Short mmCIF file of C-alpha atoms and ligand atoms in Angstrom, two decimals:
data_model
loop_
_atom_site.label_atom_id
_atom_site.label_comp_id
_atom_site.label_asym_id
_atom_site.label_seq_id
_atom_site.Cartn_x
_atom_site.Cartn_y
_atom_site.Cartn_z
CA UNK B 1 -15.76 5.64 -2.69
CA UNK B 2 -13.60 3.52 -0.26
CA UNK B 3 -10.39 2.01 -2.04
CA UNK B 4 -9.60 -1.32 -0.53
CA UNK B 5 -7.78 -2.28 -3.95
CA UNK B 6 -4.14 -2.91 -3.32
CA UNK B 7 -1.77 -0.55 -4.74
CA UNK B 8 1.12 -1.26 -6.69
CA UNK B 9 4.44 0.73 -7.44
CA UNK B 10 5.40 0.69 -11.41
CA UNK B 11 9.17 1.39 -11.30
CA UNK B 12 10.09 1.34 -15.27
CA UNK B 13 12.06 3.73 -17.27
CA UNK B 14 10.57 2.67 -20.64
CA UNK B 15 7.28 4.83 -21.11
CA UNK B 16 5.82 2.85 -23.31
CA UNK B 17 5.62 -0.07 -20.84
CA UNK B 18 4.93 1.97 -18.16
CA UNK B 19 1.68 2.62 -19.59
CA UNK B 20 0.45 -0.14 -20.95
CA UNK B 21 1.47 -1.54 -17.41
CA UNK B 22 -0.82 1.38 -16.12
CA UNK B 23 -3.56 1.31 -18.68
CA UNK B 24 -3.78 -3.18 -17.76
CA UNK B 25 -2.99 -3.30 -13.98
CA UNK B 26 -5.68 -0.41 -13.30
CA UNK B 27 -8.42 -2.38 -15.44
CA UNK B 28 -7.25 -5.67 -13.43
CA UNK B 29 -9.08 -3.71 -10.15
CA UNK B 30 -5.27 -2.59 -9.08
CA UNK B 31 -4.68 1.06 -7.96
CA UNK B 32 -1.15 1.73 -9.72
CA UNK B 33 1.59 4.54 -8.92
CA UNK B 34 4.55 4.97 -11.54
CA UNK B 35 8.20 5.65 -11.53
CA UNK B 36 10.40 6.10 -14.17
CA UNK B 37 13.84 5.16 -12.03
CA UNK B 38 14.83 4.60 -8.71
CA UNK B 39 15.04 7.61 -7.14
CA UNK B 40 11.89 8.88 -7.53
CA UNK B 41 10.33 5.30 -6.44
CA UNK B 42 12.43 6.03 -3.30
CA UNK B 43 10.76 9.67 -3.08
CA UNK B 44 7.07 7.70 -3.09
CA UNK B 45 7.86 5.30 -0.80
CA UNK B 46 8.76 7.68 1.93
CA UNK B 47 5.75 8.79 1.91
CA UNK B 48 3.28 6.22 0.79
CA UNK B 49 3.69 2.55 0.69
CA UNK B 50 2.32 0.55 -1.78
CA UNK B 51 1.14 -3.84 -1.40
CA UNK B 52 3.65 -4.78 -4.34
CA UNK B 53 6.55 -3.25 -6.72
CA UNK B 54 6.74 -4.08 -9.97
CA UNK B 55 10.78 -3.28 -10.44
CA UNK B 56 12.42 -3.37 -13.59
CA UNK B 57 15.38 -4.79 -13.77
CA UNK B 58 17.73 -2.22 -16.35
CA UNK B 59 16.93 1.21 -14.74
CA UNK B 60 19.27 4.12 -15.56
CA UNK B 61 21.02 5.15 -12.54
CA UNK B 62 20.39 3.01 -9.68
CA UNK B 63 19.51 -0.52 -11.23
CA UNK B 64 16.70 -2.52 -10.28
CA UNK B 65 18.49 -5.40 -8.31
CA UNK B 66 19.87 -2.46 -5.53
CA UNK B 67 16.85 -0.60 -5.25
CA UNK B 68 15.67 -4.20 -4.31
CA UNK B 69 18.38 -4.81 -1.82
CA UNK B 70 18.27 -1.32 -0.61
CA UNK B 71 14.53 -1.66 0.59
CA UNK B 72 15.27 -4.77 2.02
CA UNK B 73 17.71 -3.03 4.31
CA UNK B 74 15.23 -0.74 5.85
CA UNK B 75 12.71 -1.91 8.30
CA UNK B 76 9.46 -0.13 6.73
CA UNK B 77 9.64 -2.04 3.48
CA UNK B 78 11.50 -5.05 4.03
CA UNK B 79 8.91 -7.16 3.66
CA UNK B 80 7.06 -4.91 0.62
CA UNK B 81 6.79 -7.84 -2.01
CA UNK B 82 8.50 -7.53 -4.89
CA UNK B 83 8.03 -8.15 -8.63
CA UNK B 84 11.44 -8.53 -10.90
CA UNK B 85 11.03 -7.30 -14.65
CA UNK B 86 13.88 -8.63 -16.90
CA UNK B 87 14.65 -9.17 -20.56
CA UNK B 88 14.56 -12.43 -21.97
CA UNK B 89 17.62 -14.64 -22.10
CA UNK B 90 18.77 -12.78 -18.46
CA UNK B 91 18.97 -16.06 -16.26
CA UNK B 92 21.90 -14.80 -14.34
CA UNK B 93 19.60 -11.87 -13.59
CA UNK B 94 16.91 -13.45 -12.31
CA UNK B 95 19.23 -15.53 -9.77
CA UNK B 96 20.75 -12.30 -8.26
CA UNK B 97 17.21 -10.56 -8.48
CA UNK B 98 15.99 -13.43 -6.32
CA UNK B 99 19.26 -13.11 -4.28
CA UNK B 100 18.67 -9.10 -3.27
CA UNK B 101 15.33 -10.24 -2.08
CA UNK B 102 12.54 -9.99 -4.70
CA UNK B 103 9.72 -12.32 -4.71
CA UNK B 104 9.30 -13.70 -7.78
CA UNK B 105 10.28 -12.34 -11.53
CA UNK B 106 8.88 -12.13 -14.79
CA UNK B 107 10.54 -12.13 -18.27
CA UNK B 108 9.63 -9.54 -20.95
CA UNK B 109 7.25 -9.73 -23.14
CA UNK B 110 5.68 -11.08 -20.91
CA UNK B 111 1.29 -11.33 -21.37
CA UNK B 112 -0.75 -9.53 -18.67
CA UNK B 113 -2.96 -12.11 -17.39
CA UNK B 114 0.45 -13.95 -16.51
CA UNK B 115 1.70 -11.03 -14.59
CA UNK B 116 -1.42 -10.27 -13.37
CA UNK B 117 -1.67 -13.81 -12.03
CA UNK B 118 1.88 -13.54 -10.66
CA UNK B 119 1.00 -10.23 -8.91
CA UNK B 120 -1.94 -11.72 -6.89
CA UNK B 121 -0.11 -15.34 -6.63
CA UNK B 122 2.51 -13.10 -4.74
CA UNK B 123 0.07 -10.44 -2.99
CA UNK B 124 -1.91 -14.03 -1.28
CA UNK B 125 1.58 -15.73 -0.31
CA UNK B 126 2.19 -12.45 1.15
CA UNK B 127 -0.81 -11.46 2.76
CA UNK B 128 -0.76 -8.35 0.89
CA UNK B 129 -3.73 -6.89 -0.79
CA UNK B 130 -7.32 -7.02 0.48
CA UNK B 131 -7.74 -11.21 1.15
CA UNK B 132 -7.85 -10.99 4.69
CA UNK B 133 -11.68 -10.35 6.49
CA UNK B 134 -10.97 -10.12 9.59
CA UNK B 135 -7.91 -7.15 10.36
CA UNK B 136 -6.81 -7.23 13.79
CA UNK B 137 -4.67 -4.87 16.17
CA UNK B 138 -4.59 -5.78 20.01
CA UNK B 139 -7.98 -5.97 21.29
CA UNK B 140 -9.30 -4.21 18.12
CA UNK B 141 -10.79 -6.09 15.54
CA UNK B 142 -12.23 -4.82 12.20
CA UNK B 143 -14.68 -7.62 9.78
CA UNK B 144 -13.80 -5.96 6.65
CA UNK B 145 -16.99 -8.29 4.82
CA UNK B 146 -19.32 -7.94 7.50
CA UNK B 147 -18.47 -3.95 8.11
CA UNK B 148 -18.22 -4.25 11.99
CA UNK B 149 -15.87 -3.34 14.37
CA UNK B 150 -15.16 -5.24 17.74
CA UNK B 151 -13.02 -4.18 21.04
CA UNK B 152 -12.74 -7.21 22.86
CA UNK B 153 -15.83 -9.27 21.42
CA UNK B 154 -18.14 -5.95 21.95
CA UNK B 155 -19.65 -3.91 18.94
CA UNK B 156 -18.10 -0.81 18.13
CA UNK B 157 -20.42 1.71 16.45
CA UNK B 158 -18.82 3.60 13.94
CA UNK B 159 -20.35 6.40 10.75
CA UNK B 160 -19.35 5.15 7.51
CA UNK B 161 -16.56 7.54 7.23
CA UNK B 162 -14.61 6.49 10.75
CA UNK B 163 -15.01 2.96 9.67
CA UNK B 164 -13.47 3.57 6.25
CA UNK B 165 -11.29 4.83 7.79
CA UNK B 166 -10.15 2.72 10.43
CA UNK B 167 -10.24 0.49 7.83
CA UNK B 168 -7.59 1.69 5.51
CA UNK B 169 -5.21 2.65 8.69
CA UNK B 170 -5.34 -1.02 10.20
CA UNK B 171 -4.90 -2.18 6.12
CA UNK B 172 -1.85 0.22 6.23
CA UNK B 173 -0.55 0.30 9.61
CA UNK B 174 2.69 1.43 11.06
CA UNK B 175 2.86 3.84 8.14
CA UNK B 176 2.09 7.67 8.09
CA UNK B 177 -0.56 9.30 5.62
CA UNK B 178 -0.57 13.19 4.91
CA UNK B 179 -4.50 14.67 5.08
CA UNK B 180 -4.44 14.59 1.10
CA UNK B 181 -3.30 11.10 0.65
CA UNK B 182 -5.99 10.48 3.33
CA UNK B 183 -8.68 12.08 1.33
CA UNK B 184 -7.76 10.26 -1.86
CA UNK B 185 -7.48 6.81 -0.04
CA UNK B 186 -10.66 7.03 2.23
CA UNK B 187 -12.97 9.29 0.52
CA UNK B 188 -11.70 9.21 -3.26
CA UNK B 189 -10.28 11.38 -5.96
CA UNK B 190 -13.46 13.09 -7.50
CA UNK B 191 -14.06 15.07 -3.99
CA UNK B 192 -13.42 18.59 -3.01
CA UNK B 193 -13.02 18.28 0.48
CA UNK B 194 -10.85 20.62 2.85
CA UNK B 195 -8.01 18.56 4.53
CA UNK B 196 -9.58 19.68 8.01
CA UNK B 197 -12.65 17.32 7.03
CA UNK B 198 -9.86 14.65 7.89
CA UNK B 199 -8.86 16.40 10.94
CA UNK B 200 -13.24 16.34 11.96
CA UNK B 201 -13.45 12.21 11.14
CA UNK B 202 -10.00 11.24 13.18
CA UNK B 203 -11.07 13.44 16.46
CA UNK B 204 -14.65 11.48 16.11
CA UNK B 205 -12.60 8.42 15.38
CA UNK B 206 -10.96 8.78 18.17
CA UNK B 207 -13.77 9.22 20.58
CA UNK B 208 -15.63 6.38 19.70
CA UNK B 209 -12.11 4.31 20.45
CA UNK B 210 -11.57 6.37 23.89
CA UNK B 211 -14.88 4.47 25.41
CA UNK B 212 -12.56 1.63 24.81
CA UNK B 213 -9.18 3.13 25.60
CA UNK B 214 -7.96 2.42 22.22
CA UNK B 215 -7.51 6.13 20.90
CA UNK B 216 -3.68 5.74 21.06
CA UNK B 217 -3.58 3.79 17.83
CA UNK B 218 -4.88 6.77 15.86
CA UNK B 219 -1.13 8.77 16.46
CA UNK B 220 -0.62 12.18 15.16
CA UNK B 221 2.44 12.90 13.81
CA UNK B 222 3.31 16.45 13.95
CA UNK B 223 3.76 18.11 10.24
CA UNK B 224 3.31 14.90 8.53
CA UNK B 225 -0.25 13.53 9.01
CA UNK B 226 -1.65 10.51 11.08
CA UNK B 227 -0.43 6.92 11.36
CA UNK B 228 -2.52 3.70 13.02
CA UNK B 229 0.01 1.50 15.07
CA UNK B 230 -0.64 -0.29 18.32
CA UNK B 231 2.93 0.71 19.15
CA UNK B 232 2.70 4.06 21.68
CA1 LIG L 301 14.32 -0.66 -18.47
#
């Protein structure tokens, strides 16, 4: 199963709201990660990163508002949108959440088709999230609807796998995926697949984008994975 749902990052100490934010966000079509403070969001998003956060604003340790302003100081997820939680009655809060560089906010309780509505008001303004048909990199283009791939206006043929795929890395570009987070993003979490199947679909990837001299956006990166950018 291909998973072109957009991802968001649950950063929330309280367990209770963690889950329900799970148990709603995941029913809403969203594929949803969880934190429980700031630290261990950091941990996740070196290594995976995710359309939205969802940040809540009183976190023990570091708070809410610098983890915002902290990824806002580095490149690779200044522009990740994010999502303010706050309690009620927190106005100042809100103002300096806004200030460190979140996106919008949203005051507890708070109902879920609001923040579900926020979350895709702010993935479209954004770009984030799957809205966009047509995903382009140089002379590469990729019609996510029409499932066809084009190097400079001519048809790329591509197995179902490779254009998954190519899919997911010109969704996520510029960022590097391990083999496993490969094989749950591309081919899904019920399958037992070895992590050199991954190794198989890139090479014939790769070949079908040589023809075309593009196999230098499919980049390995030595003890980490693979990564899609049209930077060499
Ligand atoms: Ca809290």
């Amino acid at each position: 199963m291909s998973k072109d749902t957009p991802t968001i990052l649950v950063v929330e100490d309280e367990a209770p709201i963690r889950e329900m934010l799970q148990f709603s966000l995941s029913r809403a079509g969203f594929t949803v990660y969880e934190a429980a403070d700031a630290r261990t969001a950091q941990d996740m998003l070196n290594t995976n990163t995710p359309d939205l956060i969802l940040l809540d604003w009183m976190l023990p340790g570091i708070s809410g508002v610098d983890l915002a302003h902290k990824l806002r100081q580095v490149a690779r997820t200044r522009e990740l949108p994010i999502i303010m939680l706050t309690a009620r009655g927190e106005e100042e809060s809100k103002i300096r959440g806004l200030e460190a560089g979140a996106d919008d906010y949203i005051t507890k309780p708070f109902s879920t088709q609001e923040l579900i509505a926020r979350i895709r008001a702010v993935l479209r303004r954004t770009g984030g999230g799957t809205s966009s048909a047509i995903l382009q990199a140089g002379d590469l283009s990729l019609d996510t609807v029409g499932h066809r791939v084009m190097i400079q206006d001519k048809p790329l043929e591509l197995g179902p796998t490779e254009f998954r795929l190519l899919h997911f890395f010109m969704s996520h570009s510029d960022r590097v995926f391990s083999r496993s987070q490969l094989l749950d993003q591309v081919w899904g979490d019920n399958v037992y697949i070895e992590e050199r199947t991954v190794d198989v679909h890139i090479r014939r990837l790769r070949k079908a984008l040589e023809a075309h001299a593009c196999e230098q956006y499919i980049q390995t990166v030595r003890g980490s994975g693979y990564r899609f950018s049209q930077q060499v």
